[in-house]
Amino acid sequence: MINRLGMFSLVLLLVLLFGTECLAHKITVFGYVDQAMVKTESKFSGGRPAKGCQLTVLTGMSPVIVGRTDEKGMLDFPVPEQHIGFDILVSCGEGHQGKWRIDTEELGRPPEPYISTGSPQKKVTLPVQDSALQLMIRAELAAELGPIKHQLAELKQDSVSLADIMGGLGYFLGLAGLASYMRFRRDGK
Amino acid sequence: MHLSEGIVSMPVLLAGGALTVAGTIVGLKKIDEDHLMTTAMLSATFFVASLVHVPIGPGSVHLLLNGLMALILGWACIPAILVALILQAVFFQYGGLTVLGVNVVIIGGGGLLGSCCFRPLLRRPKWRKAAGFGAGFLSVACAALLLCATLVTTHQDFIGTARVVFVAHLPVMVVEGVMTMFIVSFLAKVQPEILGLTHD
């Protein structure tokens, strides 16, 4: 049986749940590749930009600090030279950080394929130049696909939903019910 | 107030885990079985309260209610906070399961430390409001100090961050103090037994 304090706690819980804007206290990071650049956006779930946070790229080797996010929580940086998948880690102090994975497939083909010429001792590399048409197509595609990639990246984020909150509250009731059952069973009531 | 995974060093993680295990055992032994539902409700309130955040500076802070929980539940607040933090880690990806022990020590330990010195004052009606405010205020202050200590013991580079963290929690200390003061005053009138008091 719920006593008066239980009722009071329930009311307080409901006020917190519905009377205020529920915003998660967590950094969410998402990024996508736009031509030779990686575009990132970091925010607290709820939409507030995570500004001035340190962004680090983890390629499996030593982490590389890229810089700090701007006023909108955004930071763009060139695709790492290794051209392999990497993690983007954004730290905002107080031990809060978020991570986003960019896989190798998302990077597309390397921007500058090289042809080797000459003897093994004295190797000369020459970049294969893209034709003007290829560059134009790539730029157009990037402009068209940029917003879609942004939306897809946002959709992949975990966000706090009412269903999550209600599910969590259900666990509390369930645990309390289980503890009460065990107690009454032990006491033989 | 929740530390994320991958920040805290292994010795600190282990120490936090060990303290949480010990605190949970003590808490489960001291739990008032007549108030299991109350414990669950307060745990659920903590679970939701952490979602309400106040934007301050570049980051954000959120309500804890650890002082209130420690005042009402005593040591039983440790298992209550543990369950709430597990569910927050699973449902909201707050904190994380590996840093669970450290987060319980920060929040629960802060609540116990902050509220213990004000608990005797609750018996004096004239001092009750001040005791409520002090418990709420000091519990967040202790939690913030424990968080700072965790960051600094993990890495010396976190000293600057620790200072920012403490300053950022000053408004939360005041808000929690005021909230705890009103809640304690209300409870003292309607259900004084919960606070270990008798009807005035």
Short mmCIF file of N, CA and C in Angstrom, two decimals, chain B residues 79-171:
data_model
loop_
_atom_site.label_atom_id
_atom_site.label_comp_id
_atom_site.label_asym_id
_atom_site.label_seq_id
_atom_site.Cartn_x
_atom_site.Cartn_y
_atom_site.Cartn_z
N PRO B 79 21.59 1.84 -2.47
CA PRO B 79 21.00 0.93 -3.46
C PRO B 79 19.94 1.61 -4.33
N ALA B 80 19.22 2.58 -3.76
CA ALA B 80 18.20 3.29 -4.55
C ALA B 80 18.86 4.06 -5.70
N ILE B 81 19.96 4.74 -5.40
CA ILE B 81 20.67 5.50 -6.43
C ILE B 81 21.34 4.55 -7.42
N LEU B 82 21.84 3.42 -6.92
CA LEU B 82 22.48 2.43 -7.79
C LEU B 82 21.50 1.94 -8.87
N VAL B 83 20.30 1.59 -8.44
CA VAL B 83 19.29 1.10 -9.40
C VAL B 83 18.96 2.20 -10.40
N ALA B 84 18.78 3.43 -9.91
CA ALA B 84 18.42 4.54 -10.81
C ALA B 84 19.55 4.79 -11.81
N LEU B 85 20.79 4.71 -11.36
CA LEU B 85 21.92 4.96 -12.28
C LEU B 85 22.07 3.84 -13.30
N ILE B 86 21.78 2.59 -12.88
CA ILE B 86 21.83 1.48 -13.85
C ILE B 86 20.80 1.73 -14.96
N LEU B 87 19.59 2.10 -14.54
CA LEU B 87 18.53 2.31 -15.54
C LEU B 87 18.83 3.54 -16.41
N GLN B 88 19.43 4.56 -15.82
CA GLN B 88 19.80 5.73 -16.63
C GLN B 88 20.87 5.36 -17.65
N ALA B 89 21.83 4.52 -17.24
CA ALA B 89 22.88 4.10 -18.17
C ALA B 89 22.30 3.26 -19.30
N VAL B 90 21.34 2.40 -18.96
CA VAL B 90 20.77 1.51 -19.96
C VAL B 90 19.81 2.25 -20.90
N PHE B 91 18.93 3.07 -20.31
CA PHE B 91 17.90 3.72 -21.12
C PHE B 91 18.38 5.01 -21.79
N PHE B 92 19.17 5.79 -21.10
CA PHE B 92 19.54 7.11 -21.63
C PHE B 92 21.01 7.20 -22.03
N GLN B 93 21.78 6.15 -21.79
CA GLN B 93 23.23 6.17 -22.02
C GLN B 93 23.91 7.28 -21.21
N TYR B 94 23.36 7.59 -20.04
CA TYR B 94 24.02 8.51 -19.11
C TYR B 94 25.11 7.75 -18.39
N GLY B 95 26.22 8.41 -18.19
CA GLY B 95 27.29 7.73 -17.45
C GLY B 95 27.70 6.47 -18.18
N GLY B 96 27.57 5.35 -17.55
CA GLY B 96 27.94 4.08 -18.17
C GLY B 96 28.04 3.02 -17.11
N LEU B 97 28.00 1.76 -17.56
CA LEU B 97 28.01 0.67 -16.58
C LEU B 97 29.38 0.50 -15.92
N THR B 98 30.46 0.80 -16.64
CA THR B 98 31.78 0.62 -16.03
C THR B 98 32.07 1.70 -14.98
N VAL B 99 31.48 2.87 -15.14
CA VAL B 99 31.72 3.95 -14.17
C VAL B 99 30.61 4.04 -13.13
N LEU B 100 29.77 3.01 -13.13
CA LEU B 100 28.62 3.01 -12.22
C LEU B 100 29.04 3.20 -10.76
N GLY B 101 30.06 2.44 -10.36
CA GLY B 101 30.52 2.51 -8.97
C GLY B 101 30.96 3.92 -8.59
N VAL B 102 31.73 4.53 -9.46
CA VAL B 102 32.23 5.88 -9.18
C VAL B 102 31.07 6.86 -9.10
N ASN B 103 30.12 6.74 -10.02
CA ASN B 103 28.98 7.67 -10.01
C ASN B 103 28.11 7.49 -8.76
N VAL B 104 27.97 6.25 -8.30
CA VAL B 104 27.18 6.02 -7.07
C VAL B 104 27.89 6.67 -5.88
N VAL B 105 29.22 6.51 -5.82
CA VAL B 105 29.97 7.10 -4.71
C VAL B 105 29.83 8.63 -4.75
N ILE B 106 29.93 9.21 -5.94
CA ILE B 106 29.85 10.67 -6.06
C ILE B 106 28.48 11.17 -5.60
N ILE B 107 27.42 10.58 -6.15
CA ILE B 107 26.08 11.10 -5.88
C ILE B 107 25.55 10.63 -4.52
N GLY B 108 25.64 9.32 -4.29
CA GLY B 108 25.13 8.78 -3.02
C GLY B 108 26.00 9.20 -1.84
N GLY B 109 27.33 9.08 -2.04
CA GLY B 109 28.24 9.47 -0.97
C GLY B 109 28.10 10.95 -0.65
N GLY B 110 27.96 11.77 -1.69
CA GLY B 110 27.76 13.21 -1.47
C GLY B 110 26.50 13.47 -0.66
N GLY B 111 25.44 12.72 -1.00
CA GLY B 111 24.17 12.88 -0.27
C GLY B 111 24.31 12.51 1.20
N LEU B 112 24.97 11.39 1.45
CA LEU B 112 25.13 10.93 2.84
C LEU B 112 26.00 11.91 3.64
N LEU B 113 27.10 12.35 3.03
CA LEU B 113 28.00 13.28 3.72
C LEU B 113 27.30 14.60 4.00
N GLY B 114 26.56 15.08 2.99
CA GLY B 114 25.91 16.39 3.12
C GLY B 114 24.76 16.41 4.09
N SER B 115 24.04 15.28 4.19
CA SER B 115 22.83 15.29 5.01
C SER B 115 23.07 14.86 6.46
N CYS B 116 24.18 14.13 6.70
CA CYS B 116 24.35 13.55 8.04
C CYS B 116 24.44 14.62 9.14
N CYS B 117 25.10 15.73 8.81
CA CYS B 117 25.27 16.74 9.87
C CYS B 117 24.00 17.55 10.11
N PHE B 118 23.04 17.49 9.18
CA PHE B 118 21.82 18.29 9.35
C PHE B 118 20.66 17.47 9.89
N ARG B 119 20.81 16.17 9.85
CA ARG B 119 19.72 15.30 10.30
C ARG B 119 19.29 15.60 11.75
N PRO B 120 20.25 15.75 12.72
CA PRO B 120 19.82 16.05 14.10
C PRO B 120 19.04 17.37 14.22
N LEU B 121 19.35 18.31 13.33
CA LEU B 121 18.67 19.62 13.40
C LEU B 121 17.20 19.54 13.01
N LEU B 122 16.83 18.46 12.30
CA LEU B 122 15.43 18.32 11.87
C LEU B 122 14.48 18.25 13.06
N ARG B 123 15.01 17.78 14.20
CA ARG B 123 14.16 17.63 15.39
C ARG B 123 13.78 18.97 16.01
N ARG B 124 14.52 19.99 15.65
CA ARG B 124 14.22 21.32 16.19
C ARG B 124 13.40 22.10 15.18
N PRO B 125 12.10 22.35 15.49
CA PRO B 125 11.23 23.01 14.52
C PRO B 125 11.78 24.33 13.99
N LYS B 126 12.44 25.09 14.87
CA LYS B 126 12.95 26.39 14.43
C LYS B 126 14.08 26.25 13.40
N TRP B 127 14.79 25.16 13.49
CA TRP B 127 15.96 24.97 12.62
C TRP B 127 15.65 24.07 11.42
N ARG B 128 14.39 23.61 11.34
CA ARG B 128 14.07 22.59 10.34
C ARG B 128 14.31 23.07 8.90
N LYS B 129 13.85 24.29 8.64
CA LYS B 129 14.01 24.81 7.27
C LYS B 129 15.49 24.98 6.93
N ALA B 130 16.22 25.51 7.90
CA ALA B 130 17.66 25.70 7.67
C ALA B 130 18.34 24.35 7.45
N ALA B 131 17.89 23.35 8.22
CA ALA B 131 18.48 22.01 8.07
C ALA B 131 18.19 21.45 6.69
N GLY B 132 16.95 21.65 6.21
CA GLY B 132 16.59 21.17 4.87
C GLY B 132 17.43 21.84 3.80
N PHE B 133 17.54 23.16 3.92
CA PHE B 133 18.35 23.90 2.93
C PHE B 133 19.81 23.43 2.99
N GLY B 134 20.32 23.36 4.20
CA GLY B 134 21.73 22.96 4.36
C GLY B 134 22.00 21.58 3.80
N ALA B 135 21.07 20.65 4.06
CA ALA B 135 21.27 19.27 3.57
C ALA B 135 21.28 19.23 2.05
N GLY B 136 20.32 19.93 1.43
CA GLY B 136 20.25 19.96 -0.03
C GLY B 136 21.48 20.62 -0.62
N PHE B 137 21.85 21.76 -0.03
CA PHE B 137 23.00 22.53 -0.53
C PHE B 137 24.29 21.73 -0.39
N LEU B 138 24.50 21.23 0.82
CA LEU B 138 25.79 20.56 1.11
C LEU B 138 25.91 19.22 0.38
N SER B 139 24.78 18.56 0.15
CA SER B 139 24.85 17.28 -0.56
C SER B 139 25.36 17.46 -1.98
N VAL B 140 24.86 18.50 -2.65
CA VAL B 140 25.35 18.77 -4.02
C VAL B 140 26.81 19.22 -3.95
N ALA B 141 27.13 20.05 -2.92
CA ALA B 141 28.52 20.52 -2.79
C ALA B 141 29.46 19.33 -2.58
N CYS B 142 29.07 18.40 -1.73
CA CYS B 142 29.91 17.22 -1.47
C CYS B 142 30.03 16.36 -2.73
N ALA B 143 28.91 16.21 -3.46
CA ALA B 143 28.95 15.42 -4.69
C ALA B 143 29.88 16.09 -5.70
N ALA B 144 29.80 17.42 -5.80
CA ALA B 144 30.67 18.15 -6.73
C ALA B 144 32.13 18.01 -6.31
N LEU B 145 32.39 18.06 -5.00
CA LEU B 145 33.77 17.89 -4.53
C LEU B 145 34.29 16.48 -4.81
N LEU B 146 33.43 15.48 -4.61
CA LEU B 146 33.84 14.10 -4.92
C LEU B 146 34.11 13.93 -6.41
N LEU B 147 33.28 14.59 -7.23
CA LEU B 147 33.49 14.54 -8.68
C LEU B 147 34.83 15.19 -9.03
N CYS B 148 35.11 16.35 -8.42
CA CYS B 148 36.38 17.04 -8.67
C CYS B 148 37.55 16.15 -8.24
N ALA B 149 37.41 15.52 -7.07
CA ALA B 149 38.48 14.65 -6.56
C ALA B 149 38.71 13.49 -7.53
N THR B 150 37.62 12.94 -8.07
CA THR B 150 37.74 11.83 -9.03
C THR B 150 38.49 12.27 -10.28
N LEU B 151 38.13 13.45 -10.78
CA LEU B 151 38.79 13.95 -11.99
C LEU B 151 40.27 14.21 -11.74
N VAL B 152 40.58 14.84 -10.60
CA VAL B 152 41.97 15.20 -10.31
C VAL B 152 42.82 13.96 -10.05
N THR B 153 42.25 12.96 -9.35
CA THR B 153 43.03 11.75 -9.11
C THR B 153 43.21 10.93 -10.39
N THR B 154 42.31 11.13 -11.35
CA THR B 154 42.48 10.44 -12.62
C THR B 154 43.63 11.05 -13.41
N HIS B 155 43.64 12.38 -13.50
CA HIS B 155 44.70 13.06 -14.26
C HIS B 155 44.85 14.49 -13.76
N GLN B 156 46.10 14.92 -13.61
CA GLN B 156 46.35 16.28 -13.11
C GLN B 156 45.81 17.35 -14.07
N ASP B 157 45.69 17.00 -15.36
CA ASP B 157 45.19 17.98 -16.34
C ASP B 157 43.74 18.37 -16.07
N PHE B 158 43.06 17.59 -15.25
CA PHE B 158 41.64 17.86 -14.99
C PHE B 158 41.43 18.90 -13.90
N ILE B 159 42.52 19.48 -13.37
CA ILE B 159 42.36 20.44 -12.28
C ILE B 159 41.51 21.63 -12.72
N GLY B 160 41.82 22.15 -13.90
CA GLY B 160 41.03 23.28 -14.43
C GLY B 160 39.58 22.91 -14.61
N THR B 161 39.35 21.72 -15.17
CA THR B 161 37.97 21.24 -15.38
C THR B 161 37.25 21.12 -14.05
N ALA B 162 37.98 20.60 -13.05
CA ALA B 162 37.36 20.39 -11.74
C ALA B 162 36.88 21.71 -11.15
N ARG B 163 37.69 22.76 -11.33
CA ARG B 163 37.27 24.08 -10.82
C ARG B 163 35.98 24.54 -11.51
N VAL B 164 35.96 24.38 -12.84
CA VAL B 164 34.77 24.79 -13.60
C VAL B 164 33.55 24.00 -13.14
N VAL B 165 33.75 22.71 -12.93
CA VAL B 165 32.64 21.83 -12.50
C VAL B 165 32.07 22.31 -11.18
N PHE B 166 32.95 22.64 -10.24
CA PHE B 166 32.46 23.05 -8.93
C PHE B 166 31.68 24.37 -9.02
N VAL B 167 32.24 25.32 -9.76
CA VAL B 167 31.58 26.62 -9.90
C VAL B 167 30.23 26.45 -10.61
N ALA B 168 30.21 25.58 -11.63
CA ALA B 168 28.96 25.37 -12.40
C ALA B 168 27.87 24.79 -11.52
N HIS B 169 28.24 24.11 -10.46
CA HIS B 169 27.23 23.49 -9.60
C HIS B 169 26.76 24.40 -8.47
N LEU B 170 27.35 25.57 -8.35
CA LEU B 170 26.91 26.48 -7.29
C LEU B 170 25.42 26.83 -7.40
N PRO B 171 24.91 27.17 -8.60
CA PRO B 171 23.46 27.44 -8.68
C PRO B 171 22.61 26.22 -8.33
#
